[in-house]
Amino acid sequence: MTVLIDRLQTQLAERADDVMMVSLADDRSYTGQEIANLVADLADTFRVAGIGKGDVVLLALTNAVSYPVIEQALWTIGAIAHPIAPSSAVTEIKSEFDEYHYVAMIGDDSFQEVLAGDEQFRAQPVALCEWTLNLYHNTDVAPAGMPVDDLADTDLAVILNTSGSTGKPKRVGLTHAQLFNSATHIGESQGLTNADATMVVMPMFHVNAQVISILGTRLSGGKLVIAEKFSASKFWDAVADHGVTWASIVPTIIQILEMNETAKQRFDVRRAEMHIQYVRSASFSLPAESLAVFEATFGIPVIEGYGMTEAASLIALNPFDAPKAGTVGLPVATDIALLVNGELTTDADVAGEILLRGDHVITDYVDSNPSSFYEGWLRTGDLGQFDTEGYLTIVGRIKEIISRGGEKVAPAAIEGAIRQLEFVKDIVVVGLPDKLYGEEVTAVIIVNDGVTLSETNMTKAVLEHAATTLSRPARPTKVVFVTDYPRNPTGKVMRHKLVEQLAQ
């Protein structure tokens, strides 16, 4: 038994009669004993289905109490969970199946119709408590079904997709030990105890929800209050009703709460009943004015941090007693150095690429990528600098990845999809500044000669095509038509110059 499984089981046993998870979708509460029983029953179901150690199961699910139950059941039998967006197109899922030989998928009800009749997906409905899970076996792959006797802390527990500068998602594999270490460091840095409760509004296929919210809370013995998705009008009522003490969110959510009149009214009505102490913000930079407005409006501190999938969501966090607006705080259980002109430094006021090491940081990708490492350090692709007190500020990105609402998307993958349209001669996808979502996914298109379609019709075609070929965060929200791009002497598109032109 790994340290992660042992701690999860111990917490459920120690709080057998206490509410450990709450589903906001149906206002159902689950005690530690109920969760433990569900995990055991589901693990047995997976074993009978032939799933065992080393088998990978895709999870394309909306947030629900069943999500962490499914993952713990998979870990118990030595299998690996690979969460992906529930909005993922079937073509993306089939690509994962075909390229990596995954044995199964558990998907939302929305997949029932689109997968019906597809011989590659053999459906096996799984009844568990009041749930019915949609388990689909990959008929092209036989599960290993290996026993779990020799499961080790160094074995993979989850695979999460992230995006590389080439546009092809990198698969980040996190071990049982890395998840345990990160969640433990998170609990310690935030002082979490079994008296804490967090509301999970971030999507559970995202490392933020996976590690900071779910495992950070569970390993501390706290309670999870799980929302299917974020709702501004219902947020503060849920905080008050369920004794929520903190939440991990992104700047987009913070700004929506600031602007939503219903949210502000419900906060005023329920404030006296709340126990919330702070919100934690990450994924992309929160504008200083937005932080100030939130704290002035709600009187709740915003603690900014920095994480990434490759570090199991933990790199730095502002100290509660001395936060600095505009920074991501101080390193937390992570070695951080800056790569400047081929040298590693921690000197103040020098900008360089952020490099990482730690007991929760990967040392390679599932598909080996040595170029992402430097002398044993992980290269983040982010530019940062320290101040004289050791606080870290993110000053830019080396990579061309677009960050929209906390989700990172690769331009090349989007360009490849949109380029399939007949009227597209060339396309460059960039992120334009957006106050609400951080960046707006913008498709900048050069049209083929002789095309007679109007820009309105072409824009409609782009958006419709994206809706069927790309996951929701990767779909362009803006389409611009140009005659050429700014280029360097070799003809390569200068993306930063293009962004500057479009932003004018």
Coordinates of C-alpha atoms in Angstrom, one line a residue:
M1 CA 0.0 0.0 0.0
T2 CA 1.4 3.4 -0.9
V3 CA 1.6 6.4 1.4
L4 CA -1.2 8.1 -0.6
I5 CA -3.6 5.2 -0.4
D6 CA -2.8 4.6 3.3
R7 CA -3.5 8.2 4.3
L8 CA -6.7 8.4 2.3
Q9 CA -8.0 5.2 3.9
T10 CA -6.9 6.3 7.3
Q11 CA -8.7 9.6 7.1
L12 CA -11.9 7.9 6.0
A13 CA -11.7 5.5 8.9
E14 CA -10.9 8.2 11.5
R15 CA -13.9 10.2 10.4
A16 CA -16.2 7.3 9.6
D17 CA -19.2 9.1 11.1
D18 CA -18.4 12.6 9.9
V19 CA -19.5 14.2 6.7
M20 CA -16.5 14.2 4.4
M21 CA -18.0 15.1 1.0
V22 CA -21.1 17.1 0.0
S23 CA -22.7 17.1 -3.5
L24 CA -24.2 20.5 -4.2
A25 CA -25.9 19.1 -7.3
D26 CA -28.4 17.0 -5.2
D27 CA -27.6 18.3 -1.7
R28 CA -26.4 14.8 -0.7
S29 CA -23.8 14.3 2.1
Y30 CA -21.4 11.3 2.4
T31 CA -19.7 10.2 5.6
G32 CA -16.2 8.8 5.7
Q33 CA -17.6 5.3 6.0
E34 CA -19.9 5.7 3.1
I35 CA -17.0 7.0 0.9
A36 CA -14.8 4.0 2.1
N37 CA -17.6 1.6 1.1
L38 CA -18.0 3.2 -2.3
V39 CA -14.3 3.0 -3.0
A40 CA -14.1 -0.7 -2.0
D41 CA -17.1 -1.6 -4.0
L42 CA -15.9 0.2 -7.1
A43 CA -12.4 -1.2 -6.8
D44 CA -13.9 -4.7 -6.8
T45 CA -16.0 -3.8 -9.9
F46 CA -12.8 -2.7 -11.7
R47 CA -11.0 -5.9 -10.7
V48 CA -13.9 -8.1 -12.0
A49 CA -13.8 -6.0 -15.3
G50 CA -10.2 -7.0 -15.7
I51 CA -8.6 -3.6 -14.9
G52 CA -5.4 -3.9 -12.9
K53 CA -2.0 -2.5 -12.1
G54 CA -0.6 -0.2 -14.9
D55 CA -3.9 0.0 -16.8
V56 CA -4.8 3.6 -17.7
V57 CA -8.5 4.7 -17.6
L58 CA -9.6 8.0 -19.2
L59 CA -12.0 10.1 -17.1
A60 CA -14.1 12.5 -19.1
L61 CA -16.4 13.7 -16.3
T62 CA -18.1 16.7 -14.9
N63 CA -17.4 17.5 -11.2
A64 CA -19.1 15.1 -8.9
V65 CA -18.5 13.2 -5.6
S66 CA -18.0 10.1 -7.7
Y67 CA -14.8 11.7 -9.3
P68 CA -12.5 11.3 -6.2
V69 CA -14.2 8.0 -5.4
I70 CA -13.3 6.7 -8.9
E71 CA -9.8 7.8 -8.7
Q72 CA -9.2 6.3 -5.2
A73 CA -10.7 3.0 -6.4
L74 CA -8.4 3.0 -9.4
W75 CA -5.3 3.8 -7.3
T76 CA -6.3 1.0 -4.9
I77 CA -6.0 -1.6 -7.6
G78 CA -2.8 0.0 -9.1
A79 CA -4.5 1.5 -12.1
I80 CA -3.8 5.0 -13.4
A81 CA -6.4 7.8 -13.9
H82 CA -6.1 10.1 -16.8
P83 CA -8.6 13.0 -16.4
I84 CA -9.5 15.0 -19.5
A85 CA -12.1 17.7 -20.2
P86 CA -15.6 16.3 -20.4
S87 CA -16.0 18.6 -23.4
S88 CA -13.3 16.6 -25.3
A89 CA -14.3 15.6 -28.8
V90 CA -14.7 11.9 -29.5
T91 CA -11.9 12.2 -32.1
E92 CA -9.5 13.3 -29.2
I93 CA -10.6 10.4 -27.1
K94 CA -10.1 7.9 -29.9
S95 CA -6.7 9.4 -30.5
E96 CA -5.7 8.8 -26.9
F97 CA -7.0 5.2 -27.1
D98 CA -5.2 4.5 -30.4
E99 CA -1.9 6.2 -29.6
Y100 CA -1.5 5.1 -25.9
H101 CA -3.5 1.9 -25.8
Y102 CA -5.6 2.9 -22.8
V103 CA -8.0 0.2 -21.6
A104 CA -11.1 2.1 -20.8
M105 CA -12.9 5.4 -20.3
I106 CA -15.5 6.6 -17.8
G107 CA -17.6 9.4 -19.4
D108 CA -20.5 11.7 -18.8
D109 CA -24.0 10.8 -20.0
S110 CA -23.4 13.0 -23.0
F111 CA -21.1 10.3 -24.5
Q112 CA -23.8 7.7 -24.6
E113 CA -25.4 8.8 -27.8
V114 CA -22.1 9.7 -29.7
L115 CA -20.5 6.4 -28.7
A116 CA -23.5 4.2 -29.4
G117 CA -22.7 1.8 -32.2
D118 CA -18.9 2.5 -32.1
E119 CA -17.3 -0.9 -32.0
Q120 CA -14.2 0.4 -30.3
F121 CA -16.2 1.4 -27.2
R122 CA -17.9 -1.5 -25.3
A123 CA -20.3 0.0 -22.8
Q124 CA -20.6 -1.4 -19.3
P125 CA -23.0 0.6 -17.1
V126 CA -21.8 0.4 -13.5
A127 CA -24.4 0.9 -10.7
L128 CA -22.9 2.3 -7.5
C129 CA -25.0 3.7 -4.7
E130 CA -27.4 6.1 -6.5
W131 CA -25.0 6.6 -9.4
T132 CA -24.7 4.9 -12.7
L133 CA -21.2 5.2 -14.2
N134 CA -20.6 4.9 -17.9
L135 CA -17.6 2.6 -18.3
Y136 CA -16.4 2.1 -21.8
H137 CA -13.9 -0.7 -22.6
N138 CA -11.4 -0.2 -25.5
T139 CA -12.1 -3.3 -27.5
D140 CA -8.8 -2.9 -29.3
V141 CA -6.8 -3.4 -26.1
A142 CA -6.9 -6.2 -23.5
P143 CA -6.4 -4.9 -19.9
A144 CA -3.3 -6.1 -18.1
G145 CA -5.4 -7.1 -15.0
M146 CA -2.1 -7.4 -13.0
P147 CA -2.4 -7.9 -9.2
V148 CA -1.6 -4.9 -7.0
D149 CA 0.7 -6.8 -4.6
D150 CA 3.9 -4.8 -5.5
L151 CA 2.4 -1.3 -5.9
A152 CA 5.1 1.3 -5.0
D153 CA 5.1 5.0 -4.1
T154 CA 7.0 5.6 -7.4
D155 CA 4.2 4.1 -9.5
L156 CA 2.0 6.5 -11.5
A157 CA -1.4 7.5 -10.0
V158 CA -2.5 10.1 -12.6
I159 CA -1.7 11.3 -16.0
L160 CA -2.7 14.9 -16.9
N161 CA -2.4 16.5 -20.2
T162 CA -0.5 19.8 -20.5
S163 CA 0.5 21.7 -23.6
G164 CA 4.0 22.1 -25.0
S165 CA 5.4 24.8 -27.3
T166 CA 5.1 22.3 -30.2
G167 CA 1.4 22.2 -29.7
K168 CA 1.2 18.5 -29.0
P169 CA 0.0 18.0 -25.4
K170 CA 2.6 16.6 -23.1
R171 CA 1.5 13.8 -20.7
V172 CA 2.5 14.5 -17.2
G173 CA 2.6 11.5 -15.0
L174 CA 2.4 12.1 -11.2
T175 CA 3.3 9.2 -8.9
H176 CA 1.6 8.3 -5.6
A177 CA 4.5 9.9 -3.7
Q178 CA 4.4 13.1 -5.7
L179 CA 0.7 13.6 -5.1
F180 CA 1.1 12.8 -1.4
N181 CA 4.1 15.1 -1.0
S182 CA 2.4 18.0 -2.8
A183 CA -0.8 17.6 -1.0
T184 CA 1.0 17.4 2.3
H185 CA 3.0 20.5 1.6
I186 CA -0.2 22.3 0.6
G187 CA -1.9 21.3 3.8
E188 CA 1.1 22.5 5.9
S189 CA 1.6 25.8 4.1
Q190 CA -2.1 26.6 4.5
G191 CA -2.4 25.2 8.0
L192 CA -5.3 22.9 7.0
T193 CA -6.9 20.7 9.6
N194 CA -10.0 18.5 9.9
A195 CA -12.0 21.6 10.8
D196 CA -11.5 23.0 7.3
A197 CA -13.9 22.7 4.4
T198 CA -13.2 23.7 0.8
M199 CA -15.6 24.2 -2.1
V200 CA -14.4 22.7 -5.3
V201 CA -15.5 24.8 -8.3
M202 CA -12.5 24.3 -10.5
P203 CA -12.8 21.5 -13.0
M204 CA -11.6 18.2 -11.6
F205 CA -9.6 17.3 -14.7
H206 CA -7.4 20.3 -13.7
V207 CA -4.4 19.8 -11.4
N208 CA -5.6 22.7 -9.3
A209 CA -8.7 20.8 -8.2
Q210 CA -7.0 17.5 -8.2
V211 CA -4.2 18.3 -5.8
I212 CA -4.8 21.7 -4.1
S213 CA -8.5 21.3 -3.4
I214 CA -9.2 17.6 -3.2
L215 CA -6.0 15.9 -2.0
G216 CA -4.9 18.9 0.1
T217 CA -8.2 18.8 1.9
R218 CA -8.5 15.0 2.1
L219 CA -5.1 14.4 3.5
S220 CA -5.8 17.0 6.1
G221 CA -9.0 15.3 7.1
G222 CA -11.2 18.2 5.9
K223 CA -14.5 18.3 4.0
L224 CA -15.1 18.6 0.3
V225 CA -18.1 20.6 -0.9
I226 CA -18.3 19.8 -4.6
A227 CA -20.0 21.9 -7.3
E228 CA -20.6 20.6 -10.8
K229 CA -19.4 24.0 -12.0
F230 CA -18.9 27.5 -10.8
S231 CA -22.1 29.6 -10.3
A232 CA -21.7 33.2 -9.1
S233 CA -25.3 33.5 -7.9
K234 CA -25.0 30.3 -5.8
F235 CA -21.4 30.6 -4.6
W236 CA -21.9 32.5 -1.3
D237 CA -25.0 30.6 -0.3
A238 CA -23.0 27.3 -0.6
V239 CA -20.1 28.9 1.4
A240 CA -22.5 29.8 4.2
D241 CA -24.6 26.6 4.1
H242 CA -21.7 24.2 4.3
G243 CA -19.2 25.9 6.5
V244 CA -16.6 26.5 3.8
T245 CA -13.4 27.9 5.2
W246 CA -11.4 28.4 2.0
A247 CA -11.5 27.9 -1.8
S248 CA -9.0 27.6 -4.6
I249 CA -10.2 29.7 -7.6
V250 CA -8.8 31.6 -10.6
P251 CA -8.8 35.3 -11.4
T252 CA -11.7 34.9 -13.8
I253 CA -13.9 33.7 -10.9
I254 CA -12.7 36.5 -8.6
Q255 CA -13.7 39.1 -11.2
I256 CA -17.1 37.5 -11.9
L257 CA -17.9 37.6 -8.2
E258 CA -16.9 41.2 -8.2
M259 CA -19.2 42.1 -11.1
N260 CA -22.2 39.8 -10.4
E261 CA -24.9 41.8 -8.6
T262 CA -26.7 38.7 -7.4
A263 CA -23.5 37.3 -5.9
K264 CA -22.8 40.6 -4.0
Q265 CA -26.4 40.7 -2.7
R266 CA -26.3 37.1 -1.5
F267 CA -22.9 37.8 0.2
D268 CA -24.4 40.7 2.1
V269 CA -27.4 38.6 3.2
R270 CA -25.3 35.6 4.3
R271 CA -22.1 37.2 5.5
A272 CA -22.8 36.7 9.2
E273 CA -23.2 32.9 8.7
M274 CA -19.9 32.4 6.9
H275 CA -16.7 31.0 8.1
I276 CA -14.6 31.6 5.0
Q277 CA -11.1 32.8 5.8
Y278 CA -9.5 33.3 2.4
V279 CA -9.5 32.4 -1.2
R280 CA -6.5 31.1 -3.0
S281 CA -5.8 32.4 -6.6
A282 CA -3.6 30.8 -9.2
S283 CA -3.3 29.8 -12.9
F284 CA -2.6 33.3 -14.2
S285 CA -1.9 36.7 -12.8
L286 CA -4.6 38.5 -11.0
P287 CA -4.6 42.3 -11.8
A288 CA -3.7 44.3 -8.7
E289 CA -6.8 46.4 -9.0
S290 CA -9.0 43.3 -9.1
L291 CA -7.4 42.0 -6.0
A292 CA -8.0 45.3 -4.2
V293 CA -11.7 45.4 -5.3
F294 CA -12.4 41.8 -4.2
E295 CA -10.8 42.4 -0.7
A296 CA -12.6 45.7 -0.3
T297 CA -16.0 44.3 -1.5
F298 CA -16.0 41.0 0.5
G299 CA -13.4 41.6 3.2
I300 CA -11.8 38.2 2.4
P301 CA -8.0 38.0 1.7
V302 CA -6.8 36.7 -1.7
I303 CA -3.7 34.6 -1.4
E304 CA -1.9 34.4 -4.7
G305 CA 0.2 31.4 -5.6
Y306 CA 2.0 29.7 -8.5
G307 CA 1.8 26.1 -9.6
M308 CA 1.9 23.9 -12.7
T309 CA 0.9 20.4 -13.6
E310 CA 4.5 19.2 -13.7
A311 CA 4.9 20.3 -10.0
A312 CA 1.6 18.8 -8.9
S313 CA 0.3 22.3 -8.6
L314 CA 2.7 23.5 -6.0
I315 CA 5.6 26.0 -6.5
A316 CA 5.0 29.2 -4.5
L317 CA 2.5 30.9 -2.3
N318 CA 2.1 34.2 -0.6
P319 CA 2.5 33.9 3.2
F320 CA -0.7 34.7 5.0
D321 CA 0.8 37.2 7.3
A322 CA 2.8 39.1 4.7
P323 CA 1.4 38.8 1.2
K324 CA 2.7 41.0 -1.6
A325 CA 0.3 41.9 -4.3
G326 CA 1.6 41.3 -7.8
T327 CA 3.8 38.4 -6.7
V328 CA 3.2 34.7 -6.4
G329 CA 4.8 34.7 -3.0
L330 CA 7.7 32.6 -1.6
P331 CA 8.8 29.1 -2.7
V332 CA 6.9 26.3 -0.8
A333 CA 8.8 23.0 -0.5
T334 CA 10.3 23.7 -3.9
D335 CA 13.8 24.6 -5.1
I336 CA 13.5 27.5 -7.5
A337 CA 16.3 29.0 -9.6
L338 CA 16.4 31.3 -12.6
L339 CA 18.3 30.4 -15.8
V340 CA 20.0 33.5 -17.0
N341 CA 22.5 33.3 -19.9
G342 CA 23.2 29.6 -19.1
E343 CA 23.8 30.2 -15.4
L344 CA 21.5 29.4 -12.5
T345 CA 20.8 32.2 -10.0
T346 CA 18.5 33.3 -7.3
D347 CA 19.7 36.9 -7.3
A348 CA 17.2 39.7 -6.9
D349 CA 15.9 41.8 -9.8
V350 CA 17.2 39.6 -12.5
A351 CA 14.7 38.0 -15.0
G352 CA 15.2 34.5 -16.2
E353 CA 13.5 31.2 -16.9
I354 CA 12.0 29.6 -13.8
L355 CA 13.5 26.2 -13.1
L356 CA 12.2 23.8 -10.4
R357 CA 13.2 20.8 -8.3
G358 CA 11.3 19.1 -5.5
D359 CA 9.9 15.8 -4.1
H360 CA 6.6 16.6 -6.0
V361 CA 8.2 17.8 -9.3
I362 CA 8.5 15.4 -12.2
T363 CA 11.9 14.4 -13.5
D364 CA 10.6 13.5 -16.9
Y365 CA 7.4 13.3 -18.9
V366 CA 5.5 10.1 -19.6
D367 CA 6.8 10.5 -23.1
S368 CA 10.4 11.4 -22.4
N369 CA 11.3 15.0 -23.3
P370 CA 14.9 15.7 -22.2
S371 CA 14.8 19.3 -23.6
S372 CA 12.4 20.3 -20.9
F373 CA 15.1 19.7 -18.2
Y374 CA 18.4 21.4 -17.4
E375 CA 20.9 19.6 -15.2
G376 CA 18.2 17.9 -13.2
W377 CA 15.9 21.0 -13.1
L378 CA 12.5 21.2 -14.7
R379 CA 12.3 24.1 -17.2
T380 CA 8.9 25.8 -16.8
G381 CA 9.0 28.1 -19.8
D382 CA 7.9 31.0 -17.6
L383 CA 10.0 34.1 -17.0
G384 CA 10.3 35.3 -13.4
Q385 CA 12.4 37.3 -11.0
F386 CA 12.9 37.5 -7.3
D387 CA 12.8 40.7 -5.2
T388 CA 15.2 41.3 -2.3
E389 CA 12.9 39.5 0.1
G390 CA 12.7 36.4 -2.0
Y391 CA 9.2 36.9 -3.4
L392 CA 8.8 35.7 -7.0
T393 CA 7.1 37.6 -9.7
I394 CA 6.0 36.1 -13.1
V395 CA 7.1 38.5 -15.8
G396 CA 6.2 36.6 -18.9
R397 CA 6.3 33.3 -20.8
I398 CA 8.9 31.9 -23.1
K399 CA 6.4 29.5 -24.5
E400 CA 3.6 30.5 -26.8
I401 CA 0.9 28.8 -24.7
I402 CA -2.3 30.7 -24.3
S403 CA -3.8 30.9 -20.8
R404 CA -7.6 31.3 -20.8
G405 CA -9.5 31.2 -17.6
G406 CA -6.8 29.1 -16.0
E407 CA -6.8 26.6 -18.9
K408 CA -3.6 26.4 -21.0
V409 CA -4.1 25.7 -24.7
A410 CA -1.5 25.3 -27.5
P411 CA -1.8 27.5 -30.6
A412 CA -0.4 24.8 -32.9
A413 CA -3.2 22.4 -32.1
I414 CA -5.9 25.0 -32.8
E415 CA -4.1 26.1 -36.0
G416 CA -4.1 22.5 -37.2
A417 CA -7.8 22.2 -36.7
I418 CA -8.8 25.5 -38.3
R419 CA -6.4 25.0 -41.2
Q420 CA -8.7 22.2 -42.4
L421 CA -11.2 24.8 -43.7
E422 CA -10.9 25.4 -47.4
F423 CA -10.9 29.1 -47.3
V424 CA -7.9 29.3 -44.9
K425 CA -4.6 30.0 -46.5
D426 CA -2.7 30.5 -43.3
I427 CA -3.6 30.8 -39.6
V428 CA -1.8 32.0 -36.5
V429 CA -3.5 31.7 -33.1
V430 CA -2.5 34.1 -30.4
G431 CA -3.7 35.1 -27.0
L432 CA -5.0 38.7 -26.7
P433 CA -5.2 40.3 -23.3
D434 CA -8.6 39.8 -21.7
K435 CA -9.5 41.3 -18.3
L436 CA -11.9 38.5 -17.4
Y437 CA -10.2 35.4 -18.7
G438 CA -6.6 36.4 -18.8
E439 CA -6.3 35.8 -22.6
E440 CA -8.7 35.6 -25.5
V441 CA -8.0 32.8 -28.0
T442 CA -7.8 34.7 -31.2
A443 CA -7.6 33.1 -34.7
V444 CA -5.8 35.4 -37.1
I445 CA -6.5 34.2 -40.7
I446 CA -5.2 34.9 -44.1
V447 CA -7.8 33.9 -46.7
N448 CA -7.0 32.0 -49.9
D449 CA -7.2 34.0 -53.2
G450 CA -10.5 34.0 -54.9
V451 CA -12.6 33.3 -51.8
T452 CA -16.0 35.0 -52.1
L453 CA -17.4 34.3 -48.6
S454 CA -18.0 37.2 -46.3
E455 CA -16.0 37.6 -43.2
T456 CA -19.2 37.0 -41.2
N457 CA -19.8 33.7 -42.8
M458 CA -16.1 32.7 -42.5
T459 CA -16.1 33.6 -38.8
K460 CA -19.3 31.5 -38.3
A461 CA -17.6 28.5 -40.1
V462 CA -14.5 28.8 -38.0
L463 CA -16.5 28.8 -34.7
E464 CA -18.7 25.9 -35.8
H465 CA -15.7 23.8 -36.9
A466 CA -13.9 24.5 -33.7
A467 CA -17.0 23.4 -31.7
T468 CA -16.7 20.0 -33.2
T469 CA -13.0 19.5 -33.3
L470 CA -11.6 21.2 -30.2
S471 CA -12.2 21.1 -26.5
R472 CA -14.0 24.2 -25.1
P473 CA -10.9 26.0 -23.7
A474 CA -9.2 25.7 -27.1
R475 CA -12.0 27.1 -29.2
P476 CA -11.3 30.6 -30.6
T477 CA -13.5 33.3 -29.2
K478 CA -12.4 35.9 -31.7
V479 CA -11.5 35.7 -35.4
V480 CA -9.5 38.3 -37.3
F481 CA -8.7 38.5 -41.0
V482 CA -5.4 40.0 -42.2
T483 CA -3.4 40.0 -45.4
D484 CA -0.1 39.1 -43.8
Y485 CA 1.7 38.7 -40.5
P486 CA 4.8 40.5 -39.1
R487 CA 7.8 38.2 -39.9
N488 CA 11.5 38.0 -39.2
P489 CA 14.1 37.8 -42.0
T490 CA 13.7 34.1 -42.4
G491 CA 9.9 34.4 -42.8
K492 CA 8.9 33.1 -39.3
V493 CA 5.9 34.8 -37.8
M494 CA 6.7 37.2 -35.0
R495 CA 3.8 36.4 -32.7
H496 CA 4.6 39.1 -30.1
K497 CA 4.5 41.7 -32.8
L498 CA 1.2 40.4 -34.1
V499 CA -0.2 40.6 -30.6
E500 CA 1.0 44.2 -30.3
Q501 CA -0.6 45.1 -33.7
L502 CA -4.0 43.5 -32.8
A503 CA -4.0 45.1 -29.3
Q504 CA -3.7 48.6 -30.7

